[in-house]
C-alpha positions as a printed Julia matrix, in Angstrom:
344×3 Matrix{Float64}:
  -1.89  -25.49    0.1
   1.69  -25.23    1.27
   2.16  -25.49    5.0
   5.07  -23.74    6.65
   7.26  -25.73    9.0
   8.18  -22.71   11.08
   7.4   -22.89   14.77
   5.4   -20.25   16.55
   8.59  -19.02   18.23
  10.39  -18.79   14.9
   7.59  -16.72   13.4
   7.55  -14.42   16.44
  11.28  -13.86   16.05
  10.82  -13.16   12.36
   8.17  -10.58   13.18
  10.58   -8.93   15.62
  13.27   -8.83   12.94
  10.83   -7.23   10.52
   9.9    -4.66   13.15
  13.59   -3.8    13.5
  13.81   -3.55    9.71
  10.88   -1.11    9.71
  12.65    0.98   12.35
  15.84    0.94   10.27
  14.17    2.08    7.05
  12.27    4.74    9.01
  15.59    6.11   10.25
  16.99    5.94    6.72
  14.01    7.93    5.47
  14.63   10.62    8.06
  18.22   11.19    6.91
  17.6    10.84    3.16
  16.66   14.45    2.48
  18.91   17.07    0.96
  18.89   19.91    3.45
  20.22   18.1     6.54
  22.72   15.32    7.13
  22.47   12.41    9.57
  24.35   14.32   12.28
  21.91   17.25   12.05
  18.91   14.92   12.22
  20.33   13.1    15.24
  20.94   16.42   16.98
  17.31   17.41   16.46
  16.05   14.04   17.72
  18.13   14.53   20.87
  16.29   17.81   21.48
  18.82   20.22   19.98
  19.29   21.83   16.6
  18.42   25.28   15.32
  14.79   26.25   14.54
  15.17   25.58   10.82
  16.58   22.12   11.38
  13.87   21.29   13.93
  11.18   22.41   11.49
  12.6    20.29    8.66
  12.94   17.16   10.79
   9.88   17.39   13.03
   7.39   19.05   10.69
   8.42   17.65    7.31
  10.56   14.51    7.45
   9.03   12.78   10.46
   5.38   12.93    9.32
   6.46   11.97    5.79
   8.16    8.84    7.11
   5.2     7.94    9.33
   2.74    8.37    6.45
   4.91    6.16    4.24
   4.97    3.46    6.93
   1.21    3.56    7.49
   0.39    3.61    3.78
   2.74    0.71    3.1
   1.25   -1.34    5.93
  -2.24   -0.63    4.6
  -1.35   -1.75    1.07
   0.4    -4.88    2.34
  -2.66   -5.83    4.39
  -5.05   -5.02    1.55
  -3.13   -7.21   -0.85
  -2.93  -10.26    1.41
  -6.62   -9.96    2.34
  -7.57   -9.8    -1.35
  -5.44  -12.8    -2.29
  -6.84  -14.84    0.58
 -10.47  -13.85    0.03
 -10.35  -14.48   -3.72
  -7.94  -17.44   -3.53
  -6.03  -15.75   -6.31
  -2.24  -15.19   -6.16
  -2.58  -12.59   -8.93
  -5.06  -10.49   -6.98
  -3.92   -7.14   -5.67
  -5.38   -3.64   -5.3
  -3.53   -2.53   -8.44
  -4.91   -5.23  -10.76
  -8.41   -5.77   -9.37
  -9.72   -2.29  -10.05
  -9.51   -1.21   -6.41
  -6.55    1.17   -6.65
  -7.53    2.65  -10.08
 -11.08    3.07   -8.79
  -9.88    4.8    -5.64
  -7.69    7.11   -7.72
 -10.63    7.88  -10.02
 -12.84    8.67   -7.04
 -10.27   11.01   -5.48
  -9.51   12.74   -8.78
 -13.17   13.12   -9.75
 -14.1    14.53   -6.34
 -11.2    16.98   -6.51
 -12.01   18.01  -10.07
 -15.64   18.66   -9.11
 -14.56   20.7    -6.1
 -16.11   18.23   -3.67
 -12.85   17.19   -2.0
  -9.27   18.28   -1.55
  -6.57   18.56    1.07
  -8.65   21.19    2.81
 -11.32   18.47    3.29
  -9.3    15.27    3.72
 -12.23   13.2     5.01
 -14.02   13.81    1.71
 -10.99   12.44   -0.15
 -11.18    9.19    1.81
 -14.93    8.87    1.17
 -14.47    9.53   -2.55
 -11.59    7.06   -2.75
 -13.66    4.42   -0.94
 -16.59    4.87   -3.32
 -14.26    4.63   -6.31
 -12.52    1.56   -4.88
 -15.81   -0.23   -4.28
 -16.93    0.73   -7.77
 -13.78   -0.7    -9.33
 -14.03   -3.92   -7.32
 -17.73   -4.24   -8.2
 -17.01   -3.78  -11.89
 -14.43   -6.57  -11.79
 -16.89   -8.79   -9.92
 -19.51   -8.27  -12.63
 -17.05   -8.87  -15.47
 -15.45  -11.97  -13.97
 -18.83  -13.63  -13.41
 -18.54  -17.38  -13.04
 -14.81  -17.29  -13.79
 -13.94  -15.62  -10.49
 -12.2   -18.78   -9.32
  -9.8   -18.78  -12.3
  -6.74  -16.7   -11.32
  -5.66  -16.08  -14.91
  -9.11  -14.94  -16.07
  -9.54  -12.74  -13.0
  -6.16  -11.14  -13.69
  -7.11  -10.45  -17.32
 -10.41   -8.9   -16.3
  -8.61   -6.92  -13.61
  -6.23   -5.44  -16.17
  -9.17   -4.5   -18.4
 -11.05   -2.87  -15.53
  -7.94   -0.98  -14.44
  -7.4     0.27  -18.0
 -10.99    1.49  -18.23
 -10.79    3.27  -14.89
  -7.45    4.87  -15.82
  -9.03    6.08  -19.04
 -11.91    7.62  -17.1
  -9.41    9.33  -14.83
  -7.7    10.82  -17.9
 -11.09   12.07  -19.13
 -11.7    13.78  -15.79
  -8.37   15.55  -16.1
  -9.28   16.69  -19.62
 -12.53   18.14  -18.32
 -10.78   19.85  -15.4
  -7.18   20.43  -16.59
  -6.59   23.06  -13.93
  -6.66   20.32  -11.3
  -3.73   18.4   -12.79
  -1.19   19.8   -10.37
  -3.24   18.87   -7.32
  -4.04   15.3    -8.39
  -0.77   14.14   -9.97
   0.19   12.76   -6.54
  -2.67   10.27   -6.79
  -1.76    9.25  -10.34
   1.9     8.45   -9.69
   2.08    7.95   -5.95
   4.2    10.24   -3.83
   5.01   10.87   -0.18
   6.47   14.29   -0.88
   4.82   17.07    1.1
   3.11   14.74    3.56
   2.72   16.56    6.88
   1.03   15.95   10.21
  -2.45   16.58    8.76
  -2.03   13.56    6.49
  -0.79   11.41    9.37
  -3.69   12.43   11.61
  -6.08   11.44    8.83
  -4.4     8.15    7.94
  -3.39    6.41   11.16
  -6.84    6.05   12.81
  -8.33    4.8     9.54
  -5.48    2.37    8.88
  -5.4     1.22   12.5
  -9.12    0.49   12.66
  -9.17   -1.5     9.42
  -5.96   -3.31   10.36
  -7.72   -4.54   13.51
 -10.68   -5.59   11.35
  -8.34   -7.46    9.0
  -6.74   -9.34   11.89
 -10.17  -10.24   13.22
 -10.79  -11.93    9.85
  -7.56  -13.95   10.02
  -9.23  -17.27   10.85
 -12.06  -16.98    8.26
  -9.61  -15.87    5.56
  -7.31  -18.8     6.36
 -10.26  -21.13    5.87
 -11.2   -19.43    2.59
  -7.72  -20.14    1.24
  -8.47  -23.83    1.75
 -11.43  -23.6    -0.63
 -15.13  -22.85   -0.27
 -16.14  -26.47    0.25
 -13.68  -27.02    3.09
 -14.55  -23.68    4.65
 -18.28  -24.38    4.47
 -17.72  -27.83    5.97
 -15.99  -26.11    8.89
 -19.12  -24.01    9.45
 -17.95  -20.77    7.79
 -20.43  -18.58    5.92
 -18.14  -18.15    2.92
 -20.14  -15.41    1.2
 -20.19  -13.18    4.27
 -16.54  -13.83    5.08
 -15.44  -13.02    1.53
 -17.54   -9.86    1.45
 -16.1    -8.73    4.77
 -12.6    -9.33    3.47
 -13.25   -7.37    0.28
 -14.71   -4.45    2.23
 -11.67   -4.43    4.5
  -9.25   -4.55    1.55
 -11.0    -1.71   -0.29
 -11.07    0.46    2.84
  -7.36   -0.1     3.51
  -6.5     0.68   -0.11
  -8.66    3.8    -0.15
  -6.97    5.16    2.96
  -3.52    4.62    1.48
  -4.48    6.08   -1.91
  -6.04    9.16   -0.33
  -2.75    9.82    1.49
  -0.02    8.86   -0.98
  -1.7     7.96   -4.27
  -1.29    4.86   -6.4
   1.92    3.16   -5.29
   2.28    0.39   -7.84
   2.79   -3.31   -7.1
   3.08   -3.03   -3.31
  -0.23   -4.75   -2.6
   0.4    -7.37   -5.29
   3.9    -8.57   -4.39
   4.14   -8.09   -0.62
   1.61  -10.91    0.08
   3.73  -13.39   -1.88
   6.69  -12.62    0.34
   4.55  -12.75    3.48
   3.15  -16.17    2.6
   6.64  -17.42    1.77
   7.99  -16.27    5.13
   5.06  -17.05    7.43
   3.1   -19.78    5.7
  -0.64  -20.09    5.26
  -1.79  -19.03    8.75
  -2.94  -15.45    8.41
  -2.64  -14.84   12.15
   1.08  -14.37   11.51
   1.02  -13.64    7.76
  -1.18  -10.55    8.25
   1.13   -8.7    10.67
   4.04   -9.9     8.55
   2.49   -8.35    5.43
   1.85   -5.09    7.3
   5.5    -4.88    8.41
   6.78   -5.84    4.97
   4.54   -3.27    3.26
   5.67   -0.56    5.66
   9.33   -1.43    5.08
   8.91   -1.53    1.3
   7.15    1.84    0.96
   9.3     3.66    3.5
  12.43    2.1     2.0
  11.27    3.13   -1.47
  10.71    6.67   -0.2
  14.24    6.79    1.2
  15.59    5.31   -2.04
  13.66    7.82   -4.13
  15.13   10.69   -2.1
  18.68    9.36   -2.41
  18.14    8.81   -6.14
  16.78   12.34   -6.5
  19.9    13.72   -4.84
  22.19   11.68   -7.09
  20.35   12.69  -10.27
  20.2    16.33   -9.19
  23.95   16.37   -8.67
  24.61   14.57  -11.95
  22.25   16.74  -14.01
  22.78   19.97  -12.06
  19.02   20.25  -11.43
  18.14   21.54   -7.96
  14.43   20.72   -8.03
  14.57   17.22   -9.51
  12.46   14.78   -7.48
  11.8    11.1    -8.17
   8.3    10.06   -6.94
   8.16    7.1    -4.6
   5.49    5.52   -6.8
   7.82    5.54   -9.8
  10.38    3.53   -7.85
   7.89    0.99   -6.48
   6.4     0.54   -9.95
   9.75   -0.05  -11.68
  11.08   -2.43   -9.04
   7.71   -4.14   -8.65
   7.36   -4.69  -12.39
  10.79   -6.31  -12.51
   9.92   -8.59   -9.59
   6.57   -9.47  -11.15
   8.3   -10.52  -14.34
  10.63  -12.72  -12.29
   7.66  -14.3   -10.49
   5.81  -14.83  -13.78
   8.81  -16.59  -15.31
   8.84  -19.04  -12.39
   5.11  -19.71  -12.75
   2.07  -18.84  -10.68
   2.58  -19.86   -7.02
   0.53  -22.82   -5.85
  -2.27  -21.95   -3.42
């Protein structure tokens, strides 16, 4: 395992810099929309502005930015918990069946009329059940090869493909629901309002606290089961607790913004590179990085939508945030793959 040479003070300063970065991308997200410019947004934040401007900023843009931050933090935490619990640098909600399972659960519940935005708690429950189902299916398929990162990744891709196929079947059975569930298939922060924030932040906050409480056991698990058991850790219970935490965090994010690709897979690599193996600092680092990535991607998607709309003369053109994270994440994953799998 690589050990970081950073001092505690250096890591604390790095966390503060990341917090400032999160604040910066949050501000960028607030001014990225089409209707109002930065000066209009600043006027509203100072307490002024006309009623229309105040509605756009305070009722549409602000909750959208907050939801993007919370969802990104959740996915960053879920990814680093999964990679630590499974000792697998290729583990992530997207490729372990957790995110596709959560999407399937949300889509199936919506298609059956059991959940929807009028019953947001039911969406979270359905996403959790689907996420646990996807993770359980991978666990059964991987069998004794769970310790092999490459084999686990292959099985994860197969499980994700199966779950995506089942999601497509649900949409064929209930085609009228396509418009209401496309947000979960692609991943989008568009239309997120205060109701979504009120649903997401207590869930994300509670499971973030649970993840941090597991920092020491997860750090031991990354050293290997034998070393962790020698230190007195019940490895089976610790790993199960970590998996439950990761699935719950993923389900909360998916129920709010859908399947944002590659966030939970790549953010942990950056967090470990910046903060080292100690999850007491890597966990909050991953949360801040995930928040910055998703909120930054949301701002970038809005700016890109404006540019494409002007170029193509299409007023209603909108690039989903999930499309941007998937394209950029895929490119980064290819770069990581070309350099080889990181050493644990």
